[in-house]
mmCIF file of C-alpha atoms in Angstrom:
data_model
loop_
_atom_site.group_PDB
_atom_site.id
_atom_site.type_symbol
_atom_site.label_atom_id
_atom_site.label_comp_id
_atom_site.label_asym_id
_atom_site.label_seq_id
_atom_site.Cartn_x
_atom_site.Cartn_y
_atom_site.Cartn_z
ATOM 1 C CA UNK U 1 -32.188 92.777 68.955
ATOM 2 C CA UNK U 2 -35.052 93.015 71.491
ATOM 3 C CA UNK U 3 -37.268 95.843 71.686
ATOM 4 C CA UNK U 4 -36.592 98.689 73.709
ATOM 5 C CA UNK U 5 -39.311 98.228 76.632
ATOM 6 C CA UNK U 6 -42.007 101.078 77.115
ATOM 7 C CA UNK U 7 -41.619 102.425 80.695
ATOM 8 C CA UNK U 8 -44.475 104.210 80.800
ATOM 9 C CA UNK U 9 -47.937 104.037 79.059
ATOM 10 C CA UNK U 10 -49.528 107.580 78.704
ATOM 11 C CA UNK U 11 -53.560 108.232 78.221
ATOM 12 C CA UNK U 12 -54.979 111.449 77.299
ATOM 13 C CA UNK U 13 -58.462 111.393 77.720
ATOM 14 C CA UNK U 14 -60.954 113.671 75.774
ATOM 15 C CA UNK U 15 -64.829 113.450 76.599
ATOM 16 C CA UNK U 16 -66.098 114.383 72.858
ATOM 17 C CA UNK U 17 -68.255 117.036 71.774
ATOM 18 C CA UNK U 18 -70.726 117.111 69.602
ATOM 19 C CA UNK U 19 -72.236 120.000 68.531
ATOM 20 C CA UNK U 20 -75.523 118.443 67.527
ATOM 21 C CA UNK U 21 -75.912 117.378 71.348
ATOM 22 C CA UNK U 22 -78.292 119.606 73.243
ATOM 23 C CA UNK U 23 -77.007 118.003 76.251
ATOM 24 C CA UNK U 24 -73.392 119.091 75.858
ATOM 25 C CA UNK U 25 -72.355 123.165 75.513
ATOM 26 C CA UNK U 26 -69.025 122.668 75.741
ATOM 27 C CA UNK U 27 -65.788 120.402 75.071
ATOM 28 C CA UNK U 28 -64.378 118.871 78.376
ATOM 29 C CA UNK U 29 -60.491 117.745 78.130
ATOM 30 C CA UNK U 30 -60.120 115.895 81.518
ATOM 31 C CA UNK U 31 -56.457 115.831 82.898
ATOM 32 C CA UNK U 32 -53.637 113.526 81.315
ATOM 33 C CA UNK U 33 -53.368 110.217 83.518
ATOM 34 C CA UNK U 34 -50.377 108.711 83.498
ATOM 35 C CA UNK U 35 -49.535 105.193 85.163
ATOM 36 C CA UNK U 36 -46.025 103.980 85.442
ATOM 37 C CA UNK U 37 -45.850 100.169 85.156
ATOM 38 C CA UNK U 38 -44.373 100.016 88.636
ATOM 39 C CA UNK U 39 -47.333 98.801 90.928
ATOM 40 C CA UNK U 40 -46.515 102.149 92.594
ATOM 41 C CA UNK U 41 -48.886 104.786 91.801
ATOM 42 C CA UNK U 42 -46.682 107.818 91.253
ATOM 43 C CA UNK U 43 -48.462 110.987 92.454
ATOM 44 C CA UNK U 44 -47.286 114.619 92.684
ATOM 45 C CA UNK U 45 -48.797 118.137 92.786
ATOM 46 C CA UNK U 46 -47.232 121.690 92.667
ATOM 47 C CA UNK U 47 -48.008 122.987 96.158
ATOM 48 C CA UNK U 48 -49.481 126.460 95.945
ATOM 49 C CA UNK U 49 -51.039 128.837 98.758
ATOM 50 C CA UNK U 50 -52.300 126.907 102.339
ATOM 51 C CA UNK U 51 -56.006 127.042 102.013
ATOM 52 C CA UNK U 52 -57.060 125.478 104.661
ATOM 53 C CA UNK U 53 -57.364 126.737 108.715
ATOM 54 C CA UNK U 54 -57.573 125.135 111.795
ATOM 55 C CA UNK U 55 -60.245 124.982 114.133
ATOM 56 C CA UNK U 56 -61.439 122.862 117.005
ATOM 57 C CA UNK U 57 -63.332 119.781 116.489
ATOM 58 C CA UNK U 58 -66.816 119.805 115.320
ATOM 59 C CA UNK U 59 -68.599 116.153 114.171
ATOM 60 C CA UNK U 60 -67.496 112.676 115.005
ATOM 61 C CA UNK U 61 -67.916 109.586 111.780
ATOM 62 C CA UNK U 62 -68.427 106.147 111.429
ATOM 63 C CA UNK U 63 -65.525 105.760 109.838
ATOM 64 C CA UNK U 64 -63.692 102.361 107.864
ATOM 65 C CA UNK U 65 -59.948 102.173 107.960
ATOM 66 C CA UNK U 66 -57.997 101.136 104.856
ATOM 67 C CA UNK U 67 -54.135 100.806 103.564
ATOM 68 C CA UNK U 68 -53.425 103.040 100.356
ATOM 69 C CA UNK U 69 -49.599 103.618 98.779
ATOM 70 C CA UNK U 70 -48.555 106.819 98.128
ATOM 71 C CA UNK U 71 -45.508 109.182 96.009
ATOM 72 C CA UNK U 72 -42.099 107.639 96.952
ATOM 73 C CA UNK U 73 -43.548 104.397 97.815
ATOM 74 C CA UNK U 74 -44.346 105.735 101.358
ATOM 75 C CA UNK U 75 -47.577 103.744 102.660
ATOM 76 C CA UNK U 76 -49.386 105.737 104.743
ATOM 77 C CA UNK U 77 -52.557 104.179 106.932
ATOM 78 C CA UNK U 78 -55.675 106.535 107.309
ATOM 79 C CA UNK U 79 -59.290 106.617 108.357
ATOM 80 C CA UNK U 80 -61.607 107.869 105.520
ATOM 81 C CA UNK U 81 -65.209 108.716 106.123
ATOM 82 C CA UNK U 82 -68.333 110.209 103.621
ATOM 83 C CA UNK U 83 -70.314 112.690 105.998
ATOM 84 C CA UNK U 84 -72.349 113.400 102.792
ATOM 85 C CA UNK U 85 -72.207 117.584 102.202
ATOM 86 C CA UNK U 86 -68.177 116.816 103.427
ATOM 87 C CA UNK U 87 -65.812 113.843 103.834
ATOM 88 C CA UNK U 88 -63.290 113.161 106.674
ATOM 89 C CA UNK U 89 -59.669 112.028 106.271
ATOM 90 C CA UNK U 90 -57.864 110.843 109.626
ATOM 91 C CA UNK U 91 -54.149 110.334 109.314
ATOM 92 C CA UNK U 92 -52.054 108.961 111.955
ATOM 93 C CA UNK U 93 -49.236 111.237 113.783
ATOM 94 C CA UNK U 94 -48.222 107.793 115.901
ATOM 95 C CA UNK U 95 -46.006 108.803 119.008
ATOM 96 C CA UNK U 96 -44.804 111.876 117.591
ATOM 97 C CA UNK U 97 -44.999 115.476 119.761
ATOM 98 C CA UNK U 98 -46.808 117.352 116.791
ATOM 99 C CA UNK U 99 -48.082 120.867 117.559
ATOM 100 C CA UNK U 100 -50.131 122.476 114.909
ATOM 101 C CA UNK U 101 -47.554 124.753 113.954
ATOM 102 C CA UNK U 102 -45.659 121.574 112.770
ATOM 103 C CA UNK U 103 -48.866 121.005 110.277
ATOM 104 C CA UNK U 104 -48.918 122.249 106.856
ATOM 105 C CA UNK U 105 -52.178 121.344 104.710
ATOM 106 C CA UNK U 106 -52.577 122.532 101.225
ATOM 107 C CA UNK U 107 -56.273 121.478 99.440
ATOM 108 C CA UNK U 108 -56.858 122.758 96.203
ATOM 109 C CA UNK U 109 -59.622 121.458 93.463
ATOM 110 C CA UNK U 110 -58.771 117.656 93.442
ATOM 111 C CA UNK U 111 -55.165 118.018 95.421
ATOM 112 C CA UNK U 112 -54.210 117.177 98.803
ATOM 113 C CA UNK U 113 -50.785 117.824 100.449
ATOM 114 C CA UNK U 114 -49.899 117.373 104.229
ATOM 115 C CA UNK U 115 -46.708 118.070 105.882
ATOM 116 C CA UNK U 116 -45.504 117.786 109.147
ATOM 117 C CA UNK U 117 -42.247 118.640 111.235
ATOM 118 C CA UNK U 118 -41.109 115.600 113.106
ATOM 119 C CA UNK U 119 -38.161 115.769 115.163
ATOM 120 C CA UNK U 120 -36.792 118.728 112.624
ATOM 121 C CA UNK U 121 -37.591 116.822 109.536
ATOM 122 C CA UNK U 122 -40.803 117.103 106.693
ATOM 123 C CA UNK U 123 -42.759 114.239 106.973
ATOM 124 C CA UNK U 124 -45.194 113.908 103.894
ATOM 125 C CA UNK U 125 -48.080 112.278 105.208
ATOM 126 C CA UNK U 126 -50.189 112.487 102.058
ATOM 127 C CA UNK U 127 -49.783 114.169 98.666
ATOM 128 C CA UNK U 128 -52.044 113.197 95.828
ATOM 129 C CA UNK U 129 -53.458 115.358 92.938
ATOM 130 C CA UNK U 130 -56.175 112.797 92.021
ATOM 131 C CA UNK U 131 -59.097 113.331 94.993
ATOM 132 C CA UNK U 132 -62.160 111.282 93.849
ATOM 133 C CA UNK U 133 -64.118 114.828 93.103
ATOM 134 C CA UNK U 134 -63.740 118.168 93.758
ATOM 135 C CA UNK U 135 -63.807 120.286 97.138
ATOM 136 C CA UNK U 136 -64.393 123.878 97.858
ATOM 137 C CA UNK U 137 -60.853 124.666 99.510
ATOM 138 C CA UNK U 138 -61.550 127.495 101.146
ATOM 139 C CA UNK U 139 -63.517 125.741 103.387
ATOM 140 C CA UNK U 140 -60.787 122.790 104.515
ATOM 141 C CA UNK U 141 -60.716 122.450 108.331
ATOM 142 C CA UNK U 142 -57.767 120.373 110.064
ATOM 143 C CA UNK U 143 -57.280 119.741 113.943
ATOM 144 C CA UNK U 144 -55.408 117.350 115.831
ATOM 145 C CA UNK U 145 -57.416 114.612 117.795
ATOM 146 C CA UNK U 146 -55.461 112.611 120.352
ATOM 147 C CA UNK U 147 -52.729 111.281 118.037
ATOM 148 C CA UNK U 148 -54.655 111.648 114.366
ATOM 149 C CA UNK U 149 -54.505 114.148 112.522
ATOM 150 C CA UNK U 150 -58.123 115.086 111.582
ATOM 151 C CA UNK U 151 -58.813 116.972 108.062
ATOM 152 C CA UNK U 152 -62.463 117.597 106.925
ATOM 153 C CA UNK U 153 -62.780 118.706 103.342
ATOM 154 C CA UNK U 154 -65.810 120.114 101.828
ATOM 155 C CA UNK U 155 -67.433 118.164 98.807
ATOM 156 C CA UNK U 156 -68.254 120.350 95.331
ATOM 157 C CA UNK U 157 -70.986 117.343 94.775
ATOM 158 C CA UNK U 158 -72.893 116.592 97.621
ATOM 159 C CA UNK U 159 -74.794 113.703 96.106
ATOM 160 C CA UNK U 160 -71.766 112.100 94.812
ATOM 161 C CA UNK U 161 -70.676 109.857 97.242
ATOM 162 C CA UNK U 162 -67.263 109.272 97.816
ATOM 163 C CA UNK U 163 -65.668 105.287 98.033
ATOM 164 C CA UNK U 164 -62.521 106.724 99.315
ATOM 165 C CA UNK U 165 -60.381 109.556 99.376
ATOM 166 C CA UNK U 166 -58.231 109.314 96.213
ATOM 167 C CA UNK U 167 -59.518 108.281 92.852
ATOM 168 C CA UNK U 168 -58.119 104.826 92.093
ATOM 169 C CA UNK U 169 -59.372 101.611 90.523
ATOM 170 C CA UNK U 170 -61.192 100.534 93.359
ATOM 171 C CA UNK U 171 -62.996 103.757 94.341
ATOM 172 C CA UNK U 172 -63.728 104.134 90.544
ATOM 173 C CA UNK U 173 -65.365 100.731 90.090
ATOM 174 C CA UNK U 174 -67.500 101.336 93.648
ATOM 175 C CA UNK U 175 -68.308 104.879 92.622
ATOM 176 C CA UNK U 176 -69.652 104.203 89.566
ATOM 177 C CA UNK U 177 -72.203 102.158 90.038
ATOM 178 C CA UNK U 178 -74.306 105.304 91.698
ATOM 179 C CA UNK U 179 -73.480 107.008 88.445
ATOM 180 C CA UNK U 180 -74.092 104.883 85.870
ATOM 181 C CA UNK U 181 -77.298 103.321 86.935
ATOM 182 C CA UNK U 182 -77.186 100.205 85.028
ATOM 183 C CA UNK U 183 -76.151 101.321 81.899
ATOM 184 C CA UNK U 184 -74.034 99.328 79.718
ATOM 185 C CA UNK U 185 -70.887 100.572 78.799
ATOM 186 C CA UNK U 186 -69.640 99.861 74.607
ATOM 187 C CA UNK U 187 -65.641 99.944 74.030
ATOM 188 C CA UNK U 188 -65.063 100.458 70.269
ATOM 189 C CA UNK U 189 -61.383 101.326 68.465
ATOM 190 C CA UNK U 190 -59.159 100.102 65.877
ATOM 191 C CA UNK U 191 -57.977 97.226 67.909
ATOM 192 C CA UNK U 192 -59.863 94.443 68.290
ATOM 193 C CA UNK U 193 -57.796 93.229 71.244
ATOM 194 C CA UNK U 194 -57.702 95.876 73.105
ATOM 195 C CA UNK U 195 -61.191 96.208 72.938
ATOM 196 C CA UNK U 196 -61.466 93.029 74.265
ATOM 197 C CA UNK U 197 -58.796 93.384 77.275
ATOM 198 C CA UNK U 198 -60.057 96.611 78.009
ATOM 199 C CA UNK U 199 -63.579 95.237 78.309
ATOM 200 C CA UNK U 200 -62.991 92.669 80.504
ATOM 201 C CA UNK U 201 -60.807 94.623 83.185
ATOM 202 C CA UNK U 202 -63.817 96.719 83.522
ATOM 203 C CA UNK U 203 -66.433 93.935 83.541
ATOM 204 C CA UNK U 204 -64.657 92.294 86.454
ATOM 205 C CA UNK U 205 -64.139 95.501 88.154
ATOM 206 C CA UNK U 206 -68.019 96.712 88.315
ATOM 207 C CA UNK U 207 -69.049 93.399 88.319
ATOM 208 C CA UNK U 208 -71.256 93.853 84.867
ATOM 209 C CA UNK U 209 -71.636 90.900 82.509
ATOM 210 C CA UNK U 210 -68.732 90.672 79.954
ATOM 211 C CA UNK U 211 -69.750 90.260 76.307
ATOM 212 C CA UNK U 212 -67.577 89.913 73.074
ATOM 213 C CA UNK U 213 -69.312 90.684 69.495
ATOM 214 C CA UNK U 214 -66.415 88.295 68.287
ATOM 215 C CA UNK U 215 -67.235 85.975 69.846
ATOM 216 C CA UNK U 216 -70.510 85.548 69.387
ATOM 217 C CA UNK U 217 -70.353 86.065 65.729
ATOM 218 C CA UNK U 218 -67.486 83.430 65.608
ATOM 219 C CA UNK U 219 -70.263 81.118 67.442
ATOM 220 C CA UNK U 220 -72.691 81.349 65.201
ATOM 221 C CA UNK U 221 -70.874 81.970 61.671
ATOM 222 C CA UNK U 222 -69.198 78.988 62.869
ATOM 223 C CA UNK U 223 -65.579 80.209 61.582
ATOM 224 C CA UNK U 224 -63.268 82.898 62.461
ATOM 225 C CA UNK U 225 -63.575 86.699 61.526
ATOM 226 C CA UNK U 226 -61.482 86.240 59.229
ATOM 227 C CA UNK U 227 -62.299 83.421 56.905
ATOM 228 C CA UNK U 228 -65.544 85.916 57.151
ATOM 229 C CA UNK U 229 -64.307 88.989 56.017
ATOM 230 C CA UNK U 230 -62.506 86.881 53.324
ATOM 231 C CA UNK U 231 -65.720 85.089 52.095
ATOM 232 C CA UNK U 232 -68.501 87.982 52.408
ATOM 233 C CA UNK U 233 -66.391 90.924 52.845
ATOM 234 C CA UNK U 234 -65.922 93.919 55.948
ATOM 235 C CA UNK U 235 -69.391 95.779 55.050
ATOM 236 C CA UNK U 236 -71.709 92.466 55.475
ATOM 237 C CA UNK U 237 -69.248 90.968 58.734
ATOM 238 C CA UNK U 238 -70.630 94.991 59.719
ATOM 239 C CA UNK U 239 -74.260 94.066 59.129
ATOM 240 C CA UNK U 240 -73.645 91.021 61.231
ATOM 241 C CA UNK U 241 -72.186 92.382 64.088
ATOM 242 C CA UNK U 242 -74.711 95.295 64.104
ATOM 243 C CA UNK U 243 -77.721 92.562 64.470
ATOM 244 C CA UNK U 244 -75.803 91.246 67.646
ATOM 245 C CA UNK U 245 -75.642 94.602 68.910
ATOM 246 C CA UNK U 246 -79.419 95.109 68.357
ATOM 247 C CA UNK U 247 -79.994 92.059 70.419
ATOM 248 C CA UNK U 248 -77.723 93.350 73.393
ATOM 249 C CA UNK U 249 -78.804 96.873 73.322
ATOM 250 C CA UNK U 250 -82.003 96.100 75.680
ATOM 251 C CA UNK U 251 -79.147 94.560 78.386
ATOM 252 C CA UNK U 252 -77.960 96.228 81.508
ATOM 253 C CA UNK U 253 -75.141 96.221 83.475
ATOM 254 C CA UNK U 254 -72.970 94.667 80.319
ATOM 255 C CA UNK U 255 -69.454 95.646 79.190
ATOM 256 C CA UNK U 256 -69.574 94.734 75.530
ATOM 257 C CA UNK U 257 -65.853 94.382 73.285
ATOM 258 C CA UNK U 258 -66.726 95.222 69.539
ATOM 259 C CA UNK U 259 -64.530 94.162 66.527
ATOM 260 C CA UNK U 260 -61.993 96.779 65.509
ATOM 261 C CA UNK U 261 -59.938 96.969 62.332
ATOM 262 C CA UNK U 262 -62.294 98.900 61.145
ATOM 263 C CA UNK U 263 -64.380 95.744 60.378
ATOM 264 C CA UNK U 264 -67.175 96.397 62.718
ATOM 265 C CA UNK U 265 -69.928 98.184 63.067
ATOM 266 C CA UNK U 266 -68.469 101.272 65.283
ATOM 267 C CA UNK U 267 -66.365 101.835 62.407
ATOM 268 C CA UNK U 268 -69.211 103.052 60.715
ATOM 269 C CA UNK U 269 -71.512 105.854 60.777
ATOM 270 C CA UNK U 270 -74.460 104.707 60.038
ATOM 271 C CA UNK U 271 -74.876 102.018 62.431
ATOM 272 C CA UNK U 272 -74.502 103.299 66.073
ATOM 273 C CA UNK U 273 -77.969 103.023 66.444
ATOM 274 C CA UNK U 274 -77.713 99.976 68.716
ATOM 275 C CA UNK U 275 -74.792 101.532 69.980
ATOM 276 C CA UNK U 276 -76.111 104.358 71.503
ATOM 277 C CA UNK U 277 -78.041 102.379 73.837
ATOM 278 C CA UNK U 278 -75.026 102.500 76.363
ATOM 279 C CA UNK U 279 -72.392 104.324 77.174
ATOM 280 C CA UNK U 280 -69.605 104.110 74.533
ATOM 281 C CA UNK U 281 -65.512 104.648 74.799
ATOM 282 C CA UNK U 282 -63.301 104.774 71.870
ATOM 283 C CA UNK U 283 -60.008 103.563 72.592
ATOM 284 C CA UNK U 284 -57.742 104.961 70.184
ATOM 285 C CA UNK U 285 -53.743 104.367 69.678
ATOM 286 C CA UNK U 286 -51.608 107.169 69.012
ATOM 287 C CA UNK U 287 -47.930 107.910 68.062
ATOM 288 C CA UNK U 288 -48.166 111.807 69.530
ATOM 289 C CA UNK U 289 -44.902 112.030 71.837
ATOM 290 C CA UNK U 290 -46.643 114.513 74.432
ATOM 291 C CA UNK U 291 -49.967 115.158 75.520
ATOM 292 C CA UNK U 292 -51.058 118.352 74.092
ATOM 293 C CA UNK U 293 -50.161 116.700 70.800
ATOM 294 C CA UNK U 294 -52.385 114.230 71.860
ATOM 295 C CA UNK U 295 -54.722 116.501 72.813
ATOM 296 C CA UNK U 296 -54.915 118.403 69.374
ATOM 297 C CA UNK U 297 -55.513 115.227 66.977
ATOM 298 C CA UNK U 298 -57.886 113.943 69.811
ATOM 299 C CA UNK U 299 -59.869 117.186 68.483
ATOM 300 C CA UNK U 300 -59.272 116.299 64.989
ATOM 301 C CA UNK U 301 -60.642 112.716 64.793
ATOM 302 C CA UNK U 302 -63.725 113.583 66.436
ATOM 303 C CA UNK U 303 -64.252 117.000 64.204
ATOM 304 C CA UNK U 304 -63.517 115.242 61.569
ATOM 305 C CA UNK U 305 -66.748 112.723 61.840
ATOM 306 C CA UNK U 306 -65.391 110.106 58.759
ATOM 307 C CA UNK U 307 -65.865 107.457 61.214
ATOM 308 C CA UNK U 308 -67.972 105.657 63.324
ATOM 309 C CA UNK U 309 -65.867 105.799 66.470
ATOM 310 C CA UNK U 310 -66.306 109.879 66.390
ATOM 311 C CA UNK U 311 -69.914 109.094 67.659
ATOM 312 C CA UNK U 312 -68.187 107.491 70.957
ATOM 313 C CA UNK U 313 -68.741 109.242 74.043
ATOM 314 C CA UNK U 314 -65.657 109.282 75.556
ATOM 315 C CA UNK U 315 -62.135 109.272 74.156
ATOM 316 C CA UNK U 316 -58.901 107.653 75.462
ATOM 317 C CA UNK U 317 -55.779 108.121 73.574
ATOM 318 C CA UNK U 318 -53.630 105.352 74.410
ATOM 319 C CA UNK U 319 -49.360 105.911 73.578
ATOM 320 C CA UNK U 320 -48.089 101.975 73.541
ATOM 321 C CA UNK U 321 -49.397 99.314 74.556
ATOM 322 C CA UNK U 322 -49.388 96.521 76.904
ATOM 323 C CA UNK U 323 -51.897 93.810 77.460
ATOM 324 C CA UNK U 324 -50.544 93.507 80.971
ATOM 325 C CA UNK U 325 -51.805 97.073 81.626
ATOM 326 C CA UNK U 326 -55.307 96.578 80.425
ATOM 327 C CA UNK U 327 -56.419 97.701 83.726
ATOM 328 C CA UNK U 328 -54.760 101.290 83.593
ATOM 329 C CA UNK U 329 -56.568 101.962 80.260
ATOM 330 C CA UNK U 330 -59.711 100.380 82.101
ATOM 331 C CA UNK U 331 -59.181 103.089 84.912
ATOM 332 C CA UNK U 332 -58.426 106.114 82.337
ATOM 333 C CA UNK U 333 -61.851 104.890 80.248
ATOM 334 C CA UNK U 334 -64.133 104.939 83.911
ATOM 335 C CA UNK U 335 -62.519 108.300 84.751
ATOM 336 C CA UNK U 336 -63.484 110.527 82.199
ATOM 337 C CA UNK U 337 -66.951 108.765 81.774
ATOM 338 C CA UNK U 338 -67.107 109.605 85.764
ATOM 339 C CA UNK U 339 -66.689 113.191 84.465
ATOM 340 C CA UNK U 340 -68.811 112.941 81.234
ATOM 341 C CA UNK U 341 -71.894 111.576 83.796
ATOM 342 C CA UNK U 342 -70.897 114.061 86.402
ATOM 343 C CA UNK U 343 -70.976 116.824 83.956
ATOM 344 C CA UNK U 344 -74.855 115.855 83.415
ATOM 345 C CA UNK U 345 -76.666 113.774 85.743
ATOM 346 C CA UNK U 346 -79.321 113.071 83.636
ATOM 347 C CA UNK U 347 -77.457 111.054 81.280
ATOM 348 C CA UNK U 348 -78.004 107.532 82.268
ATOM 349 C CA UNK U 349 -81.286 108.174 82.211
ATOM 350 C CA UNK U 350 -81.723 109.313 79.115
ATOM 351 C CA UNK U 351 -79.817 106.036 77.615
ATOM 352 C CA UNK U 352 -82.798 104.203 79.480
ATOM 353 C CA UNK U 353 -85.305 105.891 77.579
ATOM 354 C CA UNK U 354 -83.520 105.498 74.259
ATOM 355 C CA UNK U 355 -83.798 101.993 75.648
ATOM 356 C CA UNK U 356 -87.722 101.737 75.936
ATOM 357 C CA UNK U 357 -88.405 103.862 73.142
ATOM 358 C CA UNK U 358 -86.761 100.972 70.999
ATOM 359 C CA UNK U 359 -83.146 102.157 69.905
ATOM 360 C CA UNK U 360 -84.454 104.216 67.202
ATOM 361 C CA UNK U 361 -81.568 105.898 65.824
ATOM 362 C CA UNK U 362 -82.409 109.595 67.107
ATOM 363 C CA UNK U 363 -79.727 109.629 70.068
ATOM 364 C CA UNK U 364 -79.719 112.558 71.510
ATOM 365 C CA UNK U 365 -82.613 114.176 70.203
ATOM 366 C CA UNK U 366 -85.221 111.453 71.567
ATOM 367 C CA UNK U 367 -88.464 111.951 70.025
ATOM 368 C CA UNK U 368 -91.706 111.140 71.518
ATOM 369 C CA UNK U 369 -93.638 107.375 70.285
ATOM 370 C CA UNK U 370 -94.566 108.268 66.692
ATOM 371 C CA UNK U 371 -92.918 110.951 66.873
ATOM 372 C CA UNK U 372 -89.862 110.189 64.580
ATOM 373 C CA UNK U 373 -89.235 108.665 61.477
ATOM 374 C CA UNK U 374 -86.300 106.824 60.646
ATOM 375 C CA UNK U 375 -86.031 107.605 57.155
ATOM 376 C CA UNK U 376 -86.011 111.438 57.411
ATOM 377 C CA UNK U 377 -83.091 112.491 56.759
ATOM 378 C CA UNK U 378 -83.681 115.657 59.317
ATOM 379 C CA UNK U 379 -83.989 112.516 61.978
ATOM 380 C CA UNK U 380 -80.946 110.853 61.564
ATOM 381 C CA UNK U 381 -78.352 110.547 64.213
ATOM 382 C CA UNK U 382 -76.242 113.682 64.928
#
């Protein structure tokens, strides 16, 4: 008998904590983010209070048009500018007679919801709970130009810029190149092949340099992983792959796949001192059947510290799993290390220094030159 298909592939993602990290003072749990397998993005909000007021109009843009698909499959053409302190989103009313009583606009934290009465029928002309950042909604202004509908929403981040309205895969993969500076990115888990799959969806994507620890120890062992583990056993195919990662950790803009199975190197604690030279996601399988499950032993495995992967950091719990959909987990993994970065801007730029100061081991307390000593035990990574 065939297996049941999975209809729906959940992620919960969990930026980790650690509380050795003088960076960090508190435990982020980004929003679950779920992705039907239908190439239409299902998106829905509870509508609260309206927010938002209407004025006249105030500042023209140069503006880009673009095609985006919506809840319900309804595609929905708009005009989306970046004004810097505030973006602009112009949706079309076509040959409709709209007055503004007819317009209802609801803007709330990362939500959007705009309804209109055409002809004595709600139109939905946009409804998303995903916005690319946050806005201060008390400040939404709306007015009708000509026939557009105009709505100016006020950024919480003035220096992030926005790609596009809604946070997608292509406004993620644009917008994070201002955030991430460079910096290599390090997917570690228990799956080898997802690691890999993952990887390359977001090497393509940002347009970084795709590199496979596999691979290149298959290259220059000259035989698979597995005659290797067989012949010299997990802890010295770990010593290997940790000497590859040494020579990639001085890279930039890399996406790097590392052997899972708990074969590796990220399997271990004590060598993520290459590791730490980039940004690292742990992409981790479970069987929880809802998300605050999920949520909870998310919490666990990183408390818990037995492995090398609790160092990761970013977390994306994956429920099933299809190699088809490598590009939703992608997505999930550059969202919540958009909010990890976000969260402190400094971040990249502390991985650079790691970086010049030679990989040391003493992520995230960087010590000055001379100024730490591997072998202390006080020194060692957190």
């Amino acid at each position: 008998m065939a297996p049941t298909p999975i209809t729906t592939v959940t992620f919960t993602s969990t930026i980790c904590f650690n509380p050795h990290n003088p960076f960090k003072t508190a435990h982020i749990s980004p929003p679950k983010l779920s992705f039907p397998l239908s190439p239409i993005a299902s998106l829905s909000l509870k509508i609260g209070a309206l927010k938002s007021r209407n004025v006249s109009p105030f500042k023209r843009y140069n503006r880009f048009s673009c095609n985006c698909t919506f809840t319900a499959s309804t595609s929905t053409n708009y005009e989306f500018s970046d004004g810097y302190t505030e973006v602009e989103l112009r949706l079309p009313l076509g040959d409709q007679e709209v007055q503004s009583r007819d317009i209802f606009v609801d803007a709330d934290g990362t939500s959007l919801f705009v309804r209109i009465q055409s002809s004595g029928l709600p139109v939905t002309l946009i409804e998303t709970n995903a916005l690319f950042d946050r806005i201060k909604p008390a400040e939404t202004i709306w007015y009708i130009d000509d026939d557009q509908l105009v709505i100016n929403l006020k950024k919480q981040d003035p220096d992030l810029k926005w790609p596009d309205i809604m946070e997608s895969w292509e406004s993620l993969t644009a917008g994070a190149m201002q955030l991430l500076k460079g910096a290599s990115i390090y997917i570690v888990g228990d799956s080898t092949e997802i690691n890999q799959r993952v990887a390359r969806e977001l090497a393509v994507g940002l347009g970084y340099t795709p590199l496979d620890t596999k691979e290149l120890l298959e290259a220059v062992a000259q035989q698979t992983i597995d005659s290797l583990v067989l012949a010299e056993g997990s802890d010295s195919v770990a010593e290997s792959e940790s000497t590859i990662l040494e020579s990639l950790s001085s890279h930039v803009r890399t996406v790097v796949s590392t052997l899972g199975e708990k074969r590796g190197a990220a399997a271990r604690t004590d060598k993520w001192q290459h590791l730490y030279a980039g940004f690292t996601v742990w992409v981790s399988q479970t069987e929880a059947i809802d998300e605050d499950t999920a949520k909870e032993e998310a919490k666990r495995n990183v408390q818990d510290g037995s492995l090398g992967y609790s160092k990761a950091d970013v977390l994306v719990k994956l429920q099933g799993w299809d190699a088809a959909h490598a590009k939703n987990v992608a997505q999930a993994s550059l969202s919540v290390l958009k909010q990890l970065i976000l969260s402190d801007r400094k971040l990249p730029d502390k991985k650079s220094l790691y970086i010049r100061f030679g990989c040391r081991g003493d992520w995230p307390n960087i010590q000055p030159p001379g100024g730490f000593d591997p072998s202390s035990e006080a020194a060692s990574p957190a």
